[in-house]
C-alpha atoms as one frame of an Amber mdcrd trajectory, in Angstrom:
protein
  20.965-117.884  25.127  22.318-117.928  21.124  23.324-121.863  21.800  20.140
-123.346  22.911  18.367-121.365  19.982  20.518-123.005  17.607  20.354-125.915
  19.301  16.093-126.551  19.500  16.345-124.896  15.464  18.591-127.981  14.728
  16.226-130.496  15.746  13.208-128.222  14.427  14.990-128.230  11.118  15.533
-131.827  10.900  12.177-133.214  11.691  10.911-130.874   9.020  13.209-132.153
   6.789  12.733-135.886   6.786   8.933-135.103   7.396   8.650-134.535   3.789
   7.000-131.572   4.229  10.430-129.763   2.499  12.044-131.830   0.334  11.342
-130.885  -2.919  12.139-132.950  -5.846  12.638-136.655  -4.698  14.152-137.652
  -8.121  17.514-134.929  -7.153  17.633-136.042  -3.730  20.793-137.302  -2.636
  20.657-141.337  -1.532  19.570-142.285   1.910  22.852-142.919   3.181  24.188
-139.352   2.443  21.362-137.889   4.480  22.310-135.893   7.493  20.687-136.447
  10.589  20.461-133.072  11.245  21.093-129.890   8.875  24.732-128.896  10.244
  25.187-126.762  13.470  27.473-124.029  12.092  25.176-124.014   8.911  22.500
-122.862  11.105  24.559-120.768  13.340  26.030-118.639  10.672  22.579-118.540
   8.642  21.201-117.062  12.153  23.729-114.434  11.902  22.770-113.282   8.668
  19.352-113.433   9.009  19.408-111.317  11.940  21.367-108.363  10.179  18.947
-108.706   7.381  16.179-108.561   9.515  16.938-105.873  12.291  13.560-105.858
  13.501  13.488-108.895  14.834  12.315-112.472  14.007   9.889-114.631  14.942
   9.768-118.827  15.471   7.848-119.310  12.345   9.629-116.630  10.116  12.807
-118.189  11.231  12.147-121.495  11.071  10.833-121.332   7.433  13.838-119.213
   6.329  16.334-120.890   7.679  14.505-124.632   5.611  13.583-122.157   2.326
  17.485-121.769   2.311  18.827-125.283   3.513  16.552-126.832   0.863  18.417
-124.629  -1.865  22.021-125.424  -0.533  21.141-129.073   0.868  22.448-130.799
  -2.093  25.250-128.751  -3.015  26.804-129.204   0.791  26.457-132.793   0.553
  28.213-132.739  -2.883  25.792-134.031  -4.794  24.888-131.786  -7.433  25.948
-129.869 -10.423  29.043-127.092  -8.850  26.820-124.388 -10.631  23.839-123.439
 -11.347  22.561-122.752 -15.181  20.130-120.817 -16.596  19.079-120.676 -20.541
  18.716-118.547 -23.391  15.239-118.878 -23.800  14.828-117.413 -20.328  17.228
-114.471 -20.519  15.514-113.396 -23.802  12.254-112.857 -21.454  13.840-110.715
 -19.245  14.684-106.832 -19.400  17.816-106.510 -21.426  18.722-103.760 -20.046
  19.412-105.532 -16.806  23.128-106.491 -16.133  22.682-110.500 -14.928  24.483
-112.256 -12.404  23.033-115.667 -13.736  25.246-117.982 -15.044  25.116-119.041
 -18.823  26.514-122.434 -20.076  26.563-122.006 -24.148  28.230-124.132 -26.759
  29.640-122.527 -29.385  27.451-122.920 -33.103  29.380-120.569 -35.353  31.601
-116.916 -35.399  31.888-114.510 -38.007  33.944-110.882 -38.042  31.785-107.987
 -38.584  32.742-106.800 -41.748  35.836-103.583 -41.934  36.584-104.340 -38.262
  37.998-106.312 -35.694  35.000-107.175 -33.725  34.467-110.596 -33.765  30.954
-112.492 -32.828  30.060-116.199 -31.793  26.770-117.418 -32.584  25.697-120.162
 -28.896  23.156-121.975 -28.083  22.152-124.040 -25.439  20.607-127.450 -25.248
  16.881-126.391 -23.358  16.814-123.191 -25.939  14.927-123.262 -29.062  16.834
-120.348 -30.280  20.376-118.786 -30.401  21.881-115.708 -29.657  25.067-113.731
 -30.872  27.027-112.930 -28.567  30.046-109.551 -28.724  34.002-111.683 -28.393
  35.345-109.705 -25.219  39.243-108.561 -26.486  40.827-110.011 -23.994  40.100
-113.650 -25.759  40.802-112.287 -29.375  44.202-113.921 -28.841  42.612-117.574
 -27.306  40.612-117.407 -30.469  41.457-121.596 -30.892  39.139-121.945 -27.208
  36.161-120.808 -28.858  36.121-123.109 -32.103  32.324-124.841 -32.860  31.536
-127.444 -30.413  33.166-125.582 -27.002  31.051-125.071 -24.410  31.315-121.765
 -22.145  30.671-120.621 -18.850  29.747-116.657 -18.808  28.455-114.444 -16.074
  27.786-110.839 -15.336  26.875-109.705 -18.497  24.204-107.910 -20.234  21.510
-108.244 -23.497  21.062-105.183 -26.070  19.228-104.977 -29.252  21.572-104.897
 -32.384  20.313-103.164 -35.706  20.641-106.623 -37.687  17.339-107.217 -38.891
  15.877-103.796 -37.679  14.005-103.416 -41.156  12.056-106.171 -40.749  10.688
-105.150 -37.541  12.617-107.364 -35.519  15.508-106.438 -33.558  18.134-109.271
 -32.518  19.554-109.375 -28.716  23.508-109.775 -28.418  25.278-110.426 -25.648
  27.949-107.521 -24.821  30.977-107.988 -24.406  32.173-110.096 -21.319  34.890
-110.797 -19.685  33.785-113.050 -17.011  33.818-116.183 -19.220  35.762-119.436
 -19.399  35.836-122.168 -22.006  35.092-125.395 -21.040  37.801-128.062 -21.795
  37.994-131.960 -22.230  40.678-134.433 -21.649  42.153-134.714 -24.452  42.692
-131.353 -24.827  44.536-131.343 -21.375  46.419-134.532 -22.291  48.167-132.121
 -25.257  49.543-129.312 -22.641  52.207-128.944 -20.526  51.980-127.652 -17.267
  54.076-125.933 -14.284  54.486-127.619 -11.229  53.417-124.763  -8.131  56.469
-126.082  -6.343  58.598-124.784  -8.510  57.096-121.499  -8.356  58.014-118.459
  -6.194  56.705-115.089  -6.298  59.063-112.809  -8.884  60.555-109.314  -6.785
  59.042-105.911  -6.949  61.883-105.153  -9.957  61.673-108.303 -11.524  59.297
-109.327 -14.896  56.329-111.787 -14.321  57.117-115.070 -15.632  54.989-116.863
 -17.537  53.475-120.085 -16.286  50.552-122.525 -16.725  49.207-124.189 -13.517
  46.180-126.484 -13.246  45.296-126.688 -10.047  42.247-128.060  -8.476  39.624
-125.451  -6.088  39.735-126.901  -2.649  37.581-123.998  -0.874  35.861-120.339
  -1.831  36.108-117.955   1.052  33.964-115.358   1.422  34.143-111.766   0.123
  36.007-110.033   2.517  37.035-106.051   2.559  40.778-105.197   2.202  42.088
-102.698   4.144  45.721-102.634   2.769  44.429-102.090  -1.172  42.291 -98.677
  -1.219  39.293-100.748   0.873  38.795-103.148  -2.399  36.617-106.198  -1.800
  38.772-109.527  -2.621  38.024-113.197  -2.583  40.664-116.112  -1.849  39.911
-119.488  -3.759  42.505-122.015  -1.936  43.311-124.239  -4.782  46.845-126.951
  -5.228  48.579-129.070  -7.251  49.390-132.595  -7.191  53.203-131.300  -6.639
  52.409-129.771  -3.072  50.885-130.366   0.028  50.175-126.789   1.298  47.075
-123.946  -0.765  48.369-121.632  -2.953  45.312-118.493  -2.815  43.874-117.263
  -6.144  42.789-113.705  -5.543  39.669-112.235  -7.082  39.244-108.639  -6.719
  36.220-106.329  -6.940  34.954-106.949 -10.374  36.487-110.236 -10.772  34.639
-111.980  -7.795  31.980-113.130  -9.643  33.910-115.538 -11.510  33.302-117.568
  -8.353  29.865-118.952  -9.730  31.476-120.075 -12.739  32.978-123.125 -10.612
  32.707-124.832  -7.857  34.603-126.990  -5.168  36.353-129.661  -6.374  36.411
-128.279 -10.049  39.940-128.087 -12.271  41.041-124.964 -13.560  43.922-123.998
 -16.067  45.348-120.758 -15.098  47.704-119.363 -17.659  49.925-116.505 -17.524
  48.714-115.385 -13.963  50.117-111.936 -11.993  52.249-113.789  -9.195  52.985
-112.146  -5.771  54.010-112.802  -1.934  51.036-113.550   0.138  52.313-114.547
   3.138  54.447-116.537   5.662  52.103-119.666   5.822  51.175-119.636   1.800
  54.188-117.780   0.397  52.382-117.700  -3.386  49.327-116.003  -4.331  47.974
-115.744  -8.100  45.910-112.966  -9.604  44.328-112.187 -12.614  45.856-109.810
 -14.731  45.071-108.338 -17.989  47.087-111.650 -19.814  45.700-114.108 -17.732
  43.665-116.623 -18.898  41.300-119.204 -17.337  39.853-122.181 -18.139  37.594
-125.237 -16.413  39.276-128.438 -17.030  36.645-131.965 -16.719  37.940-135.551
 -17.291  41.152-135.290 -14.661  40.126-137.093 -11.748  36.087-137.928 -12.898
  33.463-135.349 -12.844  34.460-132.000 -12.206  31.239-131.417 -10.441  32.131
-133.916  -7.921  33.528-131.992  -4.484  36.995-133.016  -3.473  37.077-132.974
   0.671  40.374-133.952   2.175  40.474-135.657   5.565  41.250-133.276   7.092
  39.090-130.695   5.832  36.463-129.180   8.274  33.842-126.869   5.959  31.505
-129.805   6.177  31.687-131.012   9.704  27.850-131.817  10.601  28.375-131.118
  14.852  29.539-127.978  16.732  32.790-128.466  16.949  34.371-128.607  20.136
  37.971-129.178  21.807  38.000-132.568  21.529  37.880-132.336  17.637  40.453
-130.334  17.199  44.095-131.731  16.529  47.201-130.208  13.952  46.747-130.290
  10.006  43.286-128.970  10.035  41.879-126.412   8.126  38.513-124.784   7.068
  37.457-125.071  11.279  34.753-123.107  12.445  34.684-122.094  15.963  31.910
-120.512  18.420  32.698-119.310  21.863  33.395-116.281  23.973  36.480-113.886
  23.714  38.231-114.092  26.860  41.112-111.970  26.027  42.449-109.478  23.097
  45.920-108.781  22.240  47.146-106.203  20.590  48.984-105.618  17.689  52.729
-107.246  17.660  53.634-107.098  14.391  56.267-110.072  12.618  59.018-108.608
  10.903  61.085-111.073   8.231  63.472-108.587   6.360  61.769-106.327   4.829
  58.115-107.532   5.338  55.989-106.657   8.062  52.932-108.670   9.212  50.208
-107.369  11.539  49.486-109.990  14.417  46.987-109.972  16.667  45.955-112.687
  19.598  42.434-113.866  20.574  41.721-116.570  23.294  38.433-117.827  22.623
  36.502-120.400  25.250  34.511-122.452  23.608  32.154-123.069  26.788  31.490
-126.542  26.041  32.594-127.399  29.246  32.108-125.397  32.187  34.551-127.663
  34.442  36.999-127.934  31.698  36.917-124.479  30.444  37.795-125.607  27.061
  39.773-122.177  25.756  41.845-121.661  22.159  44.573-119.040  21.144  44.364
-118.288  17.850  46.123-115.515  15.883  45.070-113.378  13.264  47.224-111.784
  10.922  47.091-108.685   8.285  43.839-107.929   6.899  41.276-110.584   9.396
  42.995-109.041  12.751  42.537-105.622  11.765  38.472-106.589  10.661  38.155
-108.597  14.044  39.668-105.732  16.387  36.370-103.990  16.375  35.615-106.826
  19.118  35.450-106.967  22.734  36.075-109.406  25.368  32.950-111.236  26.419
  31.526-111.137  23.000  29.732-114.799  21.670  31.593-114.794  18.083  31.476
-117.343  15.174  34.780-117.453  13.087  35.172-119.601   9.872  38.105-120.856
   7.893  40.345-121.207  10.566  43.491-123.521  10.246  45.765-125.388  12.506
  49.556-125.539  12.143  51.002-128.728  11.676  52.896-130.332  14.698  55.624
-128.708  16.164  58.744-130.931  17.515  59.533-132.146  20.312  55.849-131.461
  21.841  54.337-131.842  18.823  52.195-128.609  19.491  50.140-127.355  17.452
  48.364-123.496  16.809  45.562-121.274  15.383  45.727-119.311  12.798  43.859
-117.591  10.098  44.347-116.305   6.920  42.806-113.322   4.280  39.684-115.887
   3.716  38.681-115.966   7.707  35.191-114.580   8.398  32.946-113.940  11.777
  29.906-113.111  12.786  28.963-111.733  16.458  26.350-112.569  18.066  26.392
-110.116  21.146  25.864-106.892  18.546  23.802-108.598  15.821  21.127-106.757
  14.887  17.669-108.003  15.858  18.854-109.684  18.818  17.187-107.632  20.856
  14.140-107.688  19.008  13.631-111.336  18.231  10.871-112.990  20.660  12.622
-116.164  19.418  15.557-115.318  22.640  12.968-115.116  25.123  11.746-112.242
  27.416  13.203-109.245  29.074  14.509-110.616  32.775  14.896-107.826  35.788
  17.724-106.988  36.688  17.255-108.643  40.285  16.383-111.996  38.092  19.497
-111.687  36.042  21.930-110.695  39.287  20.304-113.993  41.026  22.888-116.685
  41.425  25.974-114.827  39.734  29.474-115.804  41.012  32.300-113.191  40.347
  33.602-114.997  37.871  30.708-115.602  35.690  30.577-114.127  31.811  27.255
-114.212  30.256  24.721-112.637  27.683  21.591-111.084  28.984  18.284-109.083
  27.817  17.342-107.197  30.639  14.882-104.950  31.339  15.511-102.145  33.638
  15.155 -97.970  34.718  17.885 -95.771  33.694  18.767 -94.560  37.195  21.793
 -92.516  36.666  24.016 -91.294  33.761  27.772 -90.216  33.919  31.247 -89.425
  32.402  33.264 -92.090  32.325  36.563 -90.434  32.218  37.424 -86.712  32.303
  35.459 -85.904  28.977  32.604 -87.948  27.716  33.914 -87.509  24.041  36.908
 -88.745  22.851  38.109 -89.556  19.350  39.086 -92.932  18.269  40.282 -95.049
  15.689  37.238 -95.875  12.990  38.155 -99.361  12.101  38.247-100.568  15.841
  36.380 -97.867  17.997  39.406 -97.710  20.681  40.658 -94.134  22.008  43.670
 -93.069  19.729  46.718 -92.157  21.643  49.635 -89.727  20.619  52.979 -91.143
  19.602  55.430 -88.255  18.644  52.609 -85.853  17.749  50.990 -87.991  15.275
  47.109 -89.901  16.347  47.820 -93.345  16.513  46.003 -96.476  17.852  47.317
 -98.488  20.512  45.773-101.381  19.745  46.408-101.666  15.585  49.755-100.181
  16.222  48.748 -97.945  13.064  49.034 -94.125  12.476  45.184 -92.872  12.270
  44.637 -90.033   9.368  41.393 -87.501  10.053  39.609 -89.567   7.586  40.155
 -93.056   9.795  38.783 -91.001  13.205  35.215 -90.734  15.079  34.204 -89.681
  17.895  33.082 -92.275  20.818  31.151 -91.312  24.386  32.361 -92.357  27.220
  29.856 -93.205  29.560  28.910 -95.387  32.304  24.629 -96.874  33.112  23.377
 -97.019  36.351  20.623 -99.925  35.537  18.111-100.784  38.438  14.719-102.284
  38.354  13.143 -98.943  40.172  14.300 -95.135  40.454  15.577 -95.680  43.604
  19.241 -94.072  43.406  21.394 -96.529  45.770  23.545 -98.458  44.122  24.865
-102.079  44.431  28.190-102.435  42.621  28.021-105.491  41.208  24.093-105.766
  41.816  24.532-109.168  44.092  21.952-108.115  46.453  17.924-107.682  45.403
  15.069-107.766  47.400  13.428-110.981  48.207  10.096-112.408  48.487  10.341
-113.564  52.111  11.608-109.885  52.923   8.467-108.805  51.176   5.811-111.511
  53.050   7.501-110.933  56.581   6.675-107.081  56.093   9.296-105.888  57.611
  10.228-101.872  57.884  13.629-102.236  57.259  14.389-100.726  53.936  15.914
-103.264  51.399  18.521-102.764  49.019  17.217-103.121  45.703  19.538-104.836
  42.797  21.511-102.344  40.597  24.749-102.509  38.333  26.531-100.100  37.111
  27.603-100.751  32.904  29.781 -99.087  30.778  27.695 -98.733  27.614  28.970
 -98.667  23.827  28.429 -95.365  21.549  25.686 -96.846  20.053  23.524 -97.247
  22.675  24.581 -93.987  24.455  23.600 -92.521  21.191  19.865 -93.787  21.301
  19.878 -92.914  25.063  21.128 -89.432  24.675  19.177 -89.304  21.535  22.281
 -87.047  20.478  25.483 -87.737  18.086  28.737 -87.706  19.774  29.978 -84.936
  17.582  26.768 -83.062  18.268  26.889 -83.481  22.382  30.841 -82.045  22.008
  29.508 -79.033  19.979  26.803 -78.449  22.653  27.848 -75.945  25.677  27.952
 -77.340  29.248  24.947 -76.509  30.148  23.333 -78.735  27.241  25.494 -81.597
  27.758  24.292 -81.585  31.613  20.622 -81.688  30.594  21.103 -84.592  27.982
  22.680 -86.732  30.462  19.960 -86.032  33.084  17.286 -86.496  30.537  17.503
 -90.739  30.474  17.167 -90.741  34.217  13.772 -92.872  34.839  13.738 -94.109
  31.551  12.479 -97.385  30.736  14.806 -99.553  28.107  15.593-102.970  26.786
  19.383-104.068  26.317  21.225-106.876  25.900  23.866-106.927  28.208  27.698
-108.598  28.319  28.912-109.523  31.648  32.938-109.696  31.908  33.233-112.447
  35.352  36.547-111.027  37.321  39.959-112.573  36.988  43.129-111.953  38.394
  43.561-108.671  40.537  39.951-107.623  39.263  37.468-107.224  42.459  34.481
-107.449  40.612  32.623-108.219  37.066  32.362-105.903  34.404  28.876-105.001
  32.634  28.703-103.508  29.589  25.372-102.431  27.232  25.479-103.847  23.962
  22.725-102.882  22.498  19.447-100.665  24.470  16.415 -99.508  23.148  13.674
 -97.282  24.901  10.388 -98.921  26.175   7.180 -98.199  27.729   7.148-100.294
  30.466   9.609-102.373  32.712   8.730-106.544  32.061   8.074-108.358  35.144
């Protein structure tokens, strides 16, 4: 279903693309023989994704279509590595704008002039840029007070996040000047003979100082191979963080550069393939397979660095980096050393938590075999582990989920098989497609089936994603109570270990403030009321039963689905915490009151394996309807 949309928007995409009809400026157009031949499947994929959660009530072909070129127009260029790493705007601009307005644009300024303001210690530069007709003053942030030498006439700078206000100077007159606040998010631009002048610390050298033990100082230039995504921490008081994988010429593995919270918008102020000088940075463990990890700290300074190995704007891809692969990649791509892969398939299997203990460290571990369905004799599958922070974000998956995960890496090869394994790291991402909102909703995945018209054909070991439309025929209780409380972060019943709530799965003690509430229900789905039930819903009645018009009653299709809290929450059209408050009686009546309700849902379907005797449905997603499709 999700793989042939992507597919047909693929070749959509590209003939509108070399048709001309969205191609913008031909003078910034990259040369012929860097054009793609089509826009890049997981570009599309993941842009998909997004748009669905942005649009939850649904999408159209045309709306999609033209979204999905509207934004590979705007990132065309920069994929392919052809243009600037940012993205400038100008004085002139800015001044039009309300300056009370914090921007995220990004300001490249060189430096015309700095005074002190008299009987203090506030110091201002006068910039300008070269597309302005006028300057502006701009407020010396303190913590460059003591780089005062990187902000002499002449140097150019790099600032984002900040904000315009009206200064006093030149009030009488009538007209008010704008400054620029002060900002921290800023870095100097330097040249090559600047660089040639400094000494710097080799990152091999370098090991993360103990919990006791000073910070050392150090000055690294290192080069930005990839930007991850923001991702949520869950170790450091739920801060948002970004990891820029950046190395030296000294070592052959990434060394991460954190940016937390506030910091993460320093990411526009370079680009892939850009030089940086980090000085004085907060070192600290990061983990097994990248022992080193800098921060910023309140001493650390950053620069851009041009001139060291040609333009800085120029992207640096190493063989065997995959961010810009233009297929799907499949099994037969995949080999040791890689890194930056992006995988889409369907989870097959879920391990729990097994944490690695080295000493005194403790890493959370989890295991996910993904089959990447590109074969259905071979059965392609992958077992890739996640660790710390990306396992605990992905556990709030199930098996049978379609998922796309990014910036996965592959070990390097182990003697004497030379294997080789999956892993991730703080910067992984993924996006599923079997809970996405507006799945359901888009016309562009095709019409409601029957359920009859889905069960047709099934083997028991099939796995699939369906929208079905079907008659609520029965509601029950799962398990002994249809409300049980679970672990927030993952949505799996919590267990008790020694009198404490704890999740099996995370391995992780769960405080009042981590629980919720989930039902525990299982659908009876059928295409009429009729109340007989088919387990697996193999059998549905046929059109030569219905033309020989015979008496004998025919079983009609049915299945019976376990359904998430979600949609037992819009089929109860009650809370879980609400239907545990509510006396026996009342919960009776709300799970009588679906019965002979039409819905949509988009349904998972778990084939058997093993000792199981039959598949496993489960509701994804449901929402009410009017009338039953066809």
């Amino acid at each position: 279903m999700f793989l042939g949309l992507v597919d047909r928007l693929r070749a959509q995409l590209r003939v509108v693309r070399h048709g001309g009809a969205a191609g913008g400026d031909s003078s910034s157009a990259p040369p012929p023989s860097q054009l793609l031949a089509l826009v890049p499947w997981t570009w599309i994929c993941e842009a998909v994704l997004r748009l669905l959660r942005l649009y939850p009530t649904g999408l159209c072909d045309a709306t999609l279509l033209t979204e999905l070129q509207n934004r590979w127009d705007d990132e065309a260029l920069q994929w392919l590595g052809t243009s600037s790493s940012v993205r400038t705007t100008t004085i002139d601009f800015l001044l039009s704008k309300p300056q009370s307005v914090v921007s995220s644009e990004v300001l490249e300024v060189t430096v015309q002039g700095a005074f002190m303001i008299p009987n203090t210690h506030t110091q201002i530069v006068v910039v300008g840029d070269a597309k302005s007709s006028r300057t502006i003053e701009m407020y010396l942030h303190h913590r460059f007070l003591f780089h005062s030498d990187f902000f002499a006439s002449g140097r150019v700078l790099r600032l984002t996040s900040f904000q315009l206000t009206s200064s006093s100077r030149g009030a009488s007159s009538g007209t008010a000047r704008s400054r620029i606040l002060p900002c921290d998010l800023m870095i100097p631009v330097l040249t090559e003979s600047e660089l040639s002048t400094m000494t710097f610390s080799p990152l091999k050298d370098i090991s993360a100082p103990g919990p006791d033990d000073p910070q050392p100082e150090h000055r690294f230039l290192v080069q930005v191979l990839h930007i991850a995504k923001p991702t949520t921490s869950l170790w450091r008081e739920h801060l948002e963080v970004v990891y820029v994988s950046v190395r030296d010429s000294s070592i052959t593995h990434n060394v991460m550069l954190a940016l937390w919270d506030e910091q993460i918008p320093m990411t526009s102020l370079f680009g892939k393939g850009d030089f940086l000088l980090v000085s004085y940075p907060f070192l600290r463990h990061h983990s097994s397979d990248c022992p080193l990890a800098l921060e910023i700290g309140s001493r650390t300074f950053v620069a851009l660095a041009t001139g060291c190995t040609g333009p800085s704007a120029t992207p640096v891809f190493t063989p065997n980096d995959m961010s810009h692969f233009a297929d799907r990649i499949c099994g037969k791509d995949l080999k040791a050393g890689l890194s930056n892969i992006s995988l889409f398939g369907r989870i097959v299997k879920m391990l729990p938590n097994e944490p690695l203990v080295r000493g005194s460290r403790s890493s959370a571990r989890f295991g996910v075999r993904l089959a990447l369905d590109e074969d259905l004799e071979s059965r392609t599958t992958v077992d890739i582990t996640f660790w710390r922070d990306a396992g605990l974000r992905f556990a709030i998956n199930r098996v049978g989920h379609m998922v796309l995960i990014t910036g996965i890496y592959t070990s390097p090869p182990k003697p004497p098989r030379n294997n080789f394994f999956f892993n991730t790291s703080d910067s992984t991402a993924f996006f599923n497609a079997s809970v996405s909102p507006g799945v359901l909703t888009s016309p562009v995945f095709g019409e409601c089936r029957s359920v009859a018209s889905v069960c047709a054909g099934l083997t028991p070991s099939q796995s699939g994603t369906y929208l079905c439309a079907a008659v609520v025929a029965d509601a029950r209780v799962l398990h002994s109570s249809p409300v049980k409380y679970a672990h927030r972060a993952c949505q799996r019943e919590l267990e008790s270990v020694d009198g404490m709530p704890t999740c099996g799965f995370c391995l992780v003690a769960v405080d009042p403030p981590q629980q919720t509430r989930i039902f525990c229900l299982e659908i009876v789905l059928s295409d009429t009321n009729s109340s007989s039930v088919c387990m697996d819903g193999a059998r549905a009645e046929t059109s030569a039963a219905r033309m020989a018009g015979t008496s004998q009653p025919v079983e009609l299709a049915q299945i019976v689905c376990e359904c998430t809290t979600e949609a037992a929450q819009t089929l109860l059209a009650i809370s879980p915490v609400d239907f545990e408050r509510a006396p026996s009686e009342m919960q009776q009546m709300c799970l009588r009151s679906p019965l002979g309700a039409h819905i949509r849902c988009l349904l998972t379907r778990i084939g058997a394996s093993g000792r199981e005797t039959r598949a496993l449905w489960r509701i994804e997603q449901l929402a009410l309807s009017a009338v039953v499709s066809p």
